[in-house]
Short mmCIF file of C-alpha atoms in Angstrom, two decimals:
data_model
loop_
_atom_site.label_atom_id
_atom_site.label_comp_id
_atom_site.label_asym_id
_atom_site.label_seq_id
_atom_site.Cartn_x
_atom_site.Cartn_y
_atom_site.Cartn_z
CA MET A 234 -49.57 -5.85 44.04
CA PRO A 235 -48.43 -3.61 46.93
CA PRO A 236 -50.54 -0.48 47.44
CA GLY A 237 -49.28 2.65 45.67
CA GLN A 238 -47.40 0.78 42.92
CA GLU A 239 -48.49 0.85 39.29
CA ALA A 240 -48.30 -2.20 37.08
CA LYS A 241 -45.46 -2.08 34.53
CA ARG A 242 -46.73 -1.74 31.01
CA PRO A 243 -45.26 -4.06 28.38
CA ALA A 244 -42.82 -2.37 26.01
CA PRO A 245 -44.26 -1.49 22.63
CA ALA A 246 -43.55 -4.05 19.90
CA ILE A 247 -41.38 -1.62 17.98
CA ALA A 248 -39.15 -1.11 21.04
CA ARG A 249 -38.73 -4.86 21.49
CA ASP A 250 -37.55 -5.36 17.90
CA LEU A 251 -35.68 -2.25 16.82
CA LEU A 252 -33.61 -4.20 14.27
CA GLY A 253 -36.71 -5.70 12.76
CA ALA A 254 -38.05 -2.21 12.07
CA LEU A 255 -35.05 -1.33 9.90
CA PRO A 256 -35.23 -1.69 6.11
CA ASP A 257 -33.46 -4.62 4.47
CA ALA A 258 -30.80 -2.45 2.82
CA LEU A 259 -29.72 -1.00 6.18
CA LEU A 260 -29.62 -4.44 7.82
CA GLN A 261 -27.47 -5.76 4.99
CA HIS A 262 -25.12 -2.82 5.43
CA ILE A 263 -24.80 -3.61 9.16
CA LEU A 264 -24.12 -7.29 8.43
CA SER A 265 -21.28 -6.25 6.13
CA PHE A 266 -19.18 -5.19 9.14
CA LEU A 267 -19.24 -8.72 10.59
CA PRO A 268 -16.95 -11.58 9.53
CA THR A 269 -18.98 -13.19 6.77
CA GLN A 270 -19.38 -16.53 8.57
CA GLN A 271 -21.03 -14.76 11.50
CA ALA A 272 -23.21 -12.71 9.18
CA VAL A 273 -24.49 -15.84 7.41
CA ARG A 274 -25.44 -17.42 10.75
CA THR A 275 -28.07 -14.71 11.24
CA CYS A 276 -30.24 -16.64 8.75
CA VAL A 277 -31.61 -18.70 11.68
CA LEU A 278 -32.93 -15.67 13.60
CA ALA A 279 -36.26 -15.41 11.79
CA ARG A 280 -37.84 -16.04 8.41
CA ARG A 281 -37.07 -12.50 7.29
CA TRP A 282 -33.35 -13.04 7.93
CA GLN A 283 -33.05 -16.23 5.86
CA HIS A 284 -31.81 -14.51 2.70
CA LEU A 285 -30.67 -11.09 3.91
CA TRP A 286 -27.01 -12.14 3.90
CA GLU A 287 -27.12 -13.02 0.19
CA ASP A 288 -27.20 -9.34 -0.80
CA MET A 289 -24.77 -7.94 1.78
CA THR A 290 -22.69 -5.10 0.37
CA GLY A 291 -19.50 -6.30 2.06
CA LEU A 292 -17.68 -9.61 2.51
CA ARG A 293 -15.04 -10.23 5.17
CA ILE A 294 -13.54 -13.67 4.53
CA ARG A 295 -11.63 -14.10 7.77
CA ALA A 296 -11.86 -15.77 11.15
CA ALA A 297 -14.07 -14.10 13.73
CA ASN A 298 -11.08 -13.52 16.05
CA SER A 299 -8.53 -12.50 13.39
CA PRO A 300 -6.22 -9.65 14.45
CA GLU A 301 -5.74 -6.50 12.43
CA VAL A 302 -3.12 -6.61 9.69
CA PRO A 303 -0.20 -6.73 9.55
CA CYS A 304 0.11 -9.81 11.75
CA ALA A 305 1.99 -13.11 11.97
CA PRO A 306 0.81 -15.97 9.71
CA GLU A 307 0.15 -18.26 12.66
CA GLU A 308 -2.47 -15.79 13.87
CA LEU A 309 -4.55 -16.24 10.71
CA THR A 310 -7.08 -18.93 9.94
CA LEU A 311 -6.11 -21.57 7.36
CA VAL A 312 -7.62 -21.46 3.89
CA GLY A 313 -8.68 -25.11 4.30
CA ASP A 314 -11.02 -24.08 7.09
CA LEU A 315 -12.75 -21.60 4.78
CA ARG A 316 -12.74 -23.28 1.38
CA GLU A 317 -16.08 -25.10 1.50
CA PHE A 318 -17.82 -22.12 3.10
CA VAL A 319 -16.49 -19.60 0.56
CA ASP A 320 -17.34 -21.86 -2.39
CA HIS A 321 -20.96 -22.11 -1.27
CA LEU A 322 -21.10 -18.41 -0.36
CA LEU A 323 -20.01 -17.18 -3.78
CA LEU A 324 -22.20 -19.74 -5.57
CA LEU A 325 -25.35 -18.68 -3.69
CA ARG A 326 -24.62 -14.95 -4.01
CA GLY A 327 -24.10 -15.20 -7.74
CA ARG A 328 -23.21 -11.84 -9.31
CA SER A 329 -24.78 -9.64 -6.61
CA PRO A 330 -22.75 -6.37 -6.42
CA ILE A 331 -20.12 -6.06 -3.68
CA ASP A 332 -18.96 -2.75 -2.23
CA THR A 333 -16.14 -4.04 0.01
CA CYS A 334 -14.37 -7.40 0.08
CA GLU A 335 -11.59 -8.57 2.39
CA PHE A 336 -9.66 -11.84 2.16
CA MET A 337 -7.55 -12.54 5.24
CA PHE A 338 -6.15 -16.04 5.80
CA ASN A 339 -3.06 -18.22 5.53
CA VAL A 340 -2.27 -20.57 2.62
CA PRO A 341 0.46 -22.87 4.04
CA VAL A 342 2.87 -24.83 1.90
CA THR A 343 0.76 -27.97 2.36
CA CYS A 344 -2.15 -26.25 0.56
CA GLU A 345 -0.46 -25.49 -2.77
CA ASP A 346 -3.54 -26.66 -4.68
CA ASP A 347 -5.55 -23.90 -3.03
CA VAL A 348 -3.53 -21.09 -4.67
CA PRO A 349 -5.37 -21.18 -8.04
CA HIS A 350 -8.63 -21.71 -6.15
CA VAL A 351 -8.10 -18.52 -4.13
CA ASN A 352 -7.26 -16.64 -7.32
CA LEU A 353 -10.64 -17.71 -8.71
CA TRP A 354 -12.32 -16.22 -5.62
CA ILE A 355 -10.49 -12.94 -6.24
CA ARG A 356 -11.51 -12.85 -9.90
CA HIS A 357 -15.12 -13.62 -8.96
CA VAL A 358 -15.47 -10.67 -6.57
CA ILE A 359 -13.89 -8.38 -9.19
CA ARG A 360 -16.63 -9.48 -11.60
CA CYS A 361 -19.13 -8.53 -8.88
CA ASN A 362 -18.05 -4.87 -9.31
CA VAL A 363 -16.22 -4.67 -5.98
CA ARG A 364 -15.20 -1.08 -5.13
CA VAL A 365 -12.78 -1.77 -2.24
CA LEU A 366 -10.64 -4.93 -2.31
CA LYS A 367 -8.27 -5.96 0.47
CA LEU A 368 -6.01 -9.01 0.09
CA SER A 369 -4.09 -10.15 3.18
CA ILE A 370 -3.05 -13.68 2.20
CA THR A 371 0.22 -15.16 3.49
CA ARG A 372 2.20 -18.34 2.79
CA GLU A 373 3.53 -19.70 6.09
CA ASP A 374 6.61 -21.98 5.84
CA HIS A 375 6.79 -21.58 2.05
CA ASP A 376 10.27 -21.87 0.50
CA LEU A 377 9.81 -18.54 -1.32
CA GLY A 378 8.70 -16.64 1.79
CA LEU A 379 5.35 -15.38 2.98
CA TYR A 380 4.26 -13.92 -0.35
CA PHE A 381 1.06 -15.02 -2.06
CA SER A 382 1.30 -15.08 -5.87
CA VAL A 383 -1.64 -13.34 -7.47
CA SER A 384 -2.69 -14.67 -10.86
CA ALA A 385 -0.51 -13.26 -13.64
CA LEU A 386 -3.43 -11.51 -15.28
CA PRO A 387 -4.13 -7.77 -15.16
CA ILE A 388 -7.04 -6.57 -13.06
CA ILE A 389 -9.78 -5.15 -15.26
CA SER A 390 -12.57 -3.31 -13.45
CA ARG A 391 -14.53 -0.12 -14.08
CA HIS A 392 -15.66 -0.07 -10.42
CA LEU A 393 -12.55 -0.76 -8.27
CA ARG A 394 -11.61 2.42 -6.38
CA ARG A 395 -9.32 1.18 -3.59
CA LEU A 396 -6.92 -1.78 -3.52
CA GLU A 397 -4.90 -3.00 -0.52
CA LEU A 398 -2.31 -5.76 -0.96
CA TYR A 399 -0.49 -7.42 1.95
CA ASP A 400 2.29 -10.03 1.61
CA THR A 401 1.79 -10.26 -2.16
CA ARG A 402 4.23 -11.40 -4.85
CA LEU A 403 3.78 -8.87 -7.64
CA ASN A 404 4.38 -8.96 -11.38
CA ASP A 405 4.08 -6.57 -14.31
CA SER A 406 0.59 -7.81 -15.21
CA ILE A 407 -0.96 -7.28 -11.79
CA LEU A 408 0.71 -3.84 -11.55
CA ASN A 409 -0.73 -2.72 -14.87
CA PHE A 410 -3.83 -0.84 -13.71
CA SER A 411 -4.69 0.67 -17.09
CA GLY A 412 -7.81 -1.53 -17.00
CA CYS A 413 -8.97 0.12 -13.73
CA PRO A 414 -9.93 3.68 -14.80
CA VAL A 415 -11.43 4.71 -11.43
CA LEU A 416 -8.79 3.19 -9.11
CA GLU A 417 -7.62 6.10 -6.93
CA GLU A 418 -6.11 4.54 -3.78
CA LEU A 419 -3.41 1.84 -3.80
CA GLU A 420 -1.67 0.52 -0.69
CA ILE A 421 0.94 -2.25 -0.78
CA TYR A 422 2.40 -3.61 2.47
CA ASN A 423 5.31 -6.07 2.42
CA GLY A 424 4.98 -6.47 -1.33
CA ASN A 425 7.57 -8.39 -3.33
CA PHE A 426 8.62 -6.50 -6.49
CA VAL A 427 11.44 -8.89 -7.46
CA HIS A 428 9.78 -9.77 -10.78
CA SER A 429 8.21 -6.35 -11.39
CA THR A 430 9.73 -3.79 -13.71
CA LYS A 431 6.87 -1.32 -13.95
CA MET A 432 3.75 -0.05 -12.18
CA LEU A 433 1.34 1.73 -14.48
CA SER A 434 -1.78 3.76 -13.65
CA LYS A 435 -3.20 7.05 -14.87
CA SER A 436 -5.97 7.09 -12.25
CA VAL A 437 -4.20 6.40 -8.92
CA LYS A 438 -4.05 9.54 -6.78
CA HIS A 439 -2.85 8.13 -3.43
CA LEU A 440 -0.06 5.53 -3.29
CA SER A 441 1.52 3.86 -0.23
CA LEU A 442 4.43 1.40 -0.50
CA LEU A 443 5.34 0.09 2.96
CA ASP A 444 8.09 -2.43 3.81
CA CYS A 445 8.34 -3.59 0.20
CA SER A 446 11.29 -5.48 -1.28
CA ALA A 447 12.67 -5.35 -4.81
CA SER A 448 15.22 -7.08 -7.00
CA GLU A 449 18.95 -6.74 -6.43
CA GLN A 450 19.52 -6.31 -10.17
CA LEU A 451 16.75 -4.02 -11.42
CA ARG A 452 14.39 -1.30 -10.27
CA THR A 453 10.64 -0.97 -10.60
CA TYR A 454 9.53 2.07 -12.58
CA ILE A 455 6.54 3.82 -10.96
CA ASP A 456 4.52 5.50 -13.70
CA VAL A 457 1.57 7.21 -11.96
CA PRO A 458 1.52 10.73 -13.43
CA ASN A 459 -1.66 11.93 -11.69
CA LEU A 460 -0.54 11.09 -8.15
CA LEU A 461 -1.48 13.55 -5.38
CA SER A 462 0.17 11.87 -2.37
CA LEU A 463 2.95 9.32 -1.98
CA ARG A 464 4.11 7.39 1.08
CA LEU A 465 7.27 5.30 0.70
CA GLU A 466 8.55 3.59 3.86
CA ASP A 467 11.43 1.16 4.39
CA PRO A 468 12.07 -0.06 0.83
CA SER A 469 14.58 -2.93 0.60
CA ASP A 470 17.15 -3.70 -2.09
CA ARG A 471 16.74 -1.41 -5.13
CA THR A 472 14.79 1.80 -4.59
CA PRO A 473 12.03 2.23 -7.19
CA VAL A 474 12.27 4.84 -9.93
CA LEU A 475 9.64 7.56 -9.82
CA GLY A 476 8.42 9.02 -13.08
CA SER A 477 7.10 12.54 -13.49
CA MET A 478 4.30 13.44 -11.05
CA PRO A 479 3.29 17.02 -11.91
CA SER A 480 0.20 16.97 -9.65
CA LEU A 481 2.00 15.67 -6.54
CA VAL A 482 1.02 17.62 -3.41
CA SER A 483 2.69 15.70 -0.57
CA ALA A 484 5.38 13.01 -0.35
CA PHE A 485 6.77 11.12 2.64
CA VAL A 486 9.90 8.95 2.33
CA ARG A 487 11.43 7.07 5.25
CA TYR A 488 14.35 4.66 5.55
CA GLY A 489 14.04 2.84 8.89
CA PRO A 490 16.70 1.08 10.98
CA GLN A 491 15.83 -2.32 9.47
CA THR A 492 16.01 -1.11 5.88
CA TRP A 493 18.54 -2.88 3.64
CA SER A 494 19.32 -1.03 0.45
CA ASP A 495 21.46 -2.09 -2.52
CA ASP A 496 21.70 1.55 -3.56
CA ARG A 497 25.32 1.83 -2.56
CA CYS A 498 28.51 2.27 -4.52
CA TYR A 499 31.58 0.41 -3.31
CA ASN A 500 33.85 2.65 -5.39
CA SER A 501 32.84 5.91 -3.76
CA GLU A 502 31.56 6.92 -0.33
CA SER A 503 29.34 9.61 -1.84
CA GLY A 504 27.28 7.09 -3.82
CA ASP A 505 28.36 8.29 -7.27
CA CYS A 506 31.67 7.14 -8.72
CA ASP A 507 30.95 8.76 -12.12
CA ASP A 508 31.16 5.35 -13.75
CA ASP A 509 28.18 4.95 -16.07
CA GLN A 510 28.57 1.16 -15.93
CA CYS A 511 28.50 0.96 -12.11
CA GLN A 512 25.52 -1.12 -10.99
CA GLY A 513 25.67 0.35 -7.49
CA CYS A 514 25.06 3.94 -8.51
CA TYR A 515 22.09 4.93 -10.59
CA THR A 516 21.49 2.17 -13.13
CA VAL A 517 17.80 2.00 -13.93
CA LYS A 518 16.49 -1.05 -15.77
CA GLY A 519 12.84 -1.03 -16.64
CA ALA A 520 12.54 2.76 -16.64
CA ASN A 521 11.02 4.73 -19.48
CA SER A 522 13.61 5.01 -22.24
CA ASP A 523 12.83 8.72 -22.61
CA ASP A 524 14.10 9.27 -19.08
CA CYS A 525 17.38 7.40 -19.53
CA ASN A 526 20.68 7.69 -21.27
CA ASN A 527 21.79 5.05 -23.76
CA ASN A 528 23.33 2.93 -21.01
CA GLY A 529 20.16 2.94 -18.89
CA THR A 530 21.20 5.52 -16.31
CA THR A 531 18.80 8.30 -15.42
CA LYS A 532 19.60 11.64 -16.95
CA ASN A 533 19.31 13.56 -13.68
CA LYS A 534 21.10 10.85 -11.61
CA SER A 535 18.27 10.43 -9.12
CA VAL A 536 15.77 7.60 -8.94
CA LEU A 537 13.49 9.29 -6.38
CA LEU A 538 13.92 13.02 -6.58
CA ARG A 539 12.86 13.38 -10.19
CA GLY A 540 9.29 12.54 -9.23
CA LEU A 541 9.42 13.97 -5.71
CA SER A 542 10.64 17.36 -6.91
CA GLU A 543 7.11 18.03 -8.18
CA ALA A 544 5.69 17.88 -4.63
CA GLU A 545 4.56 20.95 -2.72
CA SER A 546 5.53 19.30 0.59
CA LEU A 547 8.32 16.72 0.83
CA VAL A 548 9.53 14.87 3.94
CA LEU A 549 12.69 12.70 3.81
CA ILE A 550 13.59 10.72 6.95
CA ASP A 551 16.69 8.60 7.49
CA GLU A 552 16.47 6.43 10.62
CA CYS A 553 19.06 3.86 9.53
CA GLN A 554 21.56 4.95 12.17
CA ALA A 555 19.75 6.21 15.25
CA GLY A 556 16.09 5.30 14.96
CA PRO A 557 13.14 7.68 15.25
CA GLU A 558 14.88 10.13 17.62
CA TYR A 559 16.55 12.17 14.88
CA LYS A 560 19.24 14.69 15.80
CA VAL A 561 19.16 16.88 12.72
CA LYS A 562 16.23 18.57 11.04
CA ILE A 563 16.74 20.52 7.85
CA LYS A 564 13.92 22.51 6.31
CA GLY A 565 14.03 23.83 2.79
CA ILE A 566 11.80 26.47 1.23
CA HIS A 567 11.70 27.37 -2.43
CA SER A 568 13.31 30.71 -3.18
CA ALA A 569 10.72 33.07 -4.63
CA MET A 570 13.53 35.16 -6.14
CA GLU A 571 14.48 32.53 -8.69
CA ALA A 572 12.51 30.18 -10.91
CA SER A 573 12.84 26.48 -10.20
CA THR A 574 14.98 24.57 -12.66
CA ILE A 575 12.65 21.54 -12.63
CA SER A 576 9.37 22.26 -10.86
CA GLU A 577 7.38 25.31 -9.83
CA ASN A 578 5.39 23.24 -7.31
CA LEU A 579 8.12 22.31 -4.85
CA THR A 580 7.81 24.80 -1.99
CA VAL A 581 8.70 22.95 1.24
CA VAL A 582 11.27 20.21 1.95
CA GLU A 583 12.00 18.66 5.36
CA VAL A 584 14.98 16.34 5.87
CA GLU A 585 15.30 14.57 9.24
CA CYS A 586 18.33 12.36 9.94
CA ASP A 587 20.75 11.29 12.64
CA MET A 588 23.71 13.07 11.11
CA VAL A 589 24.58 15.06 8.00
CA ASP A 590 26.96 12.77 6.15
CA GLU A 591 27.95 12.62 2.50
CA ARG A 592 24.78 10.77 1.53
CA VAL A 593 22.58 13.52 2.98
CA LEU A 594 24.71 16.17 1.35
CA GLU A 595 24.15 14.50 -2.02
CA VAL A 596 20.41 14.93 -1.52
CA LEU A 597 20.72 18.51 -0.34
CA ASN A 598 23.00 19.49 -3.20
CA PHE A 599 20.49 18.10 -5.68
CA LEU A 600 17.64 20.00 -4.03
CA ARG A 601 19.67 23.20 -4.13
CA THR A 602 19.65 22.92 -7.92
CA LEU A 603 15.88 23.38 -7.56
CA ASN A 604 16.53 26.69 -5.78
CA ILE A 605 15.60 25.33 -2.35
CA CYS A 606 17.10 27.43 0.47
CA PHE A 607 17.76 25.44 3.65
CA SER A 608 17.48 26.42 7.29
CA TYR A 609 19.26 24.25 9.85
CA GLU A 610 17.99 23.32 13.32
CA GLU A 611 20.94 22.44 15.58
CA GLN A 612 20.13 19.72 18.11
CA LYS A 613 22.17 17.69 20.59
CA GLY A 614 25.44 19.43 19.87
CA GLN A 615 25.44 19.00 16.10
CA ALA A 616 27.41 21.63 14.25
CA GLU A 617 25.96 23.29 11.17
CA PRO A 618 27.55 21.83 8.00
CA GLU A 619 28.97 24.51 5.74
CA SER A 620 27.83 22.70 2.61
CA ILE A 621 24.14 23.42 3.20
CA THR A 622 24.20 27.01 4.34
CA SER A 623 22.44 29.35 1.96
#
């Protein structure tokens, strides 16, 4: 050893094995953030790690290099590559509680037999008292599109608090959440509501419906009376009917440039030809009979605004013509001089669109019945329309 240099002391044992000093519960929590296949491989690290993975609080059934959703089906791992692993995983874990579970893979048309098998996986984790469940399962090259059909049985869980559904074919049974009394957050991306007439929940407080499609003949009735926040973006075909939401605080509704809506009347440019039998106006099948006339039309002639009028803050965006760079912004504030005809909660309304046409005026005229006074921001040479001045 050269003169003047001190010998390096070996690092203390606890510094060399910081992970080993952590309690099992914390290690299992850390493992829960890994794709489950990688987490299980830690069983070869040491004797202590052999069974740690069995009681992980989270399962992420996905490939190690899977992208974040939403993504293309070809970017996902195939269910056939996971089937044997998941079968053994769930068998060895038994009924150990699960906090978070994520399924993210592709079930191609050649794997039709795996559909009921995957549904059994989903039912198993629900029985394990899962609190957060995320299903991102697609059907590449399937004749009926990318949608995965969840078992036509209602979800019953006293522990499920958050549910995320991606590329899912929905039905009335799966949308009946009366058996989930603590479910508070529901997010559906690219959901197919073609065979769904009603969504029911008394516990959901935050609802997001993004890029969802519906039937051309009927609407889905959204019955979530205790909702606090709603996000509705780019609905296709028939716009859903919103029931009464007296606790609603904030609502965001956007129609993007790729949105295709069947909510159009070919007899009138304004969207209401005053024909109660016109399917293109306001016909509402599947809605609560108390909210409809004898012929099925809504009494207040609005499928969205009846529920949205309860909100304290409401944003309506129409990007169908010009994209996100809107030219017109209209802000409405509830008049304190007069009582609202429908709701005392609606205080702020913002409408952003490319131009004020007859469709926008229909919305504004309805909101004026709620004693909303509008202020107009002129942009890019747009003239102020006389119909919305207060």
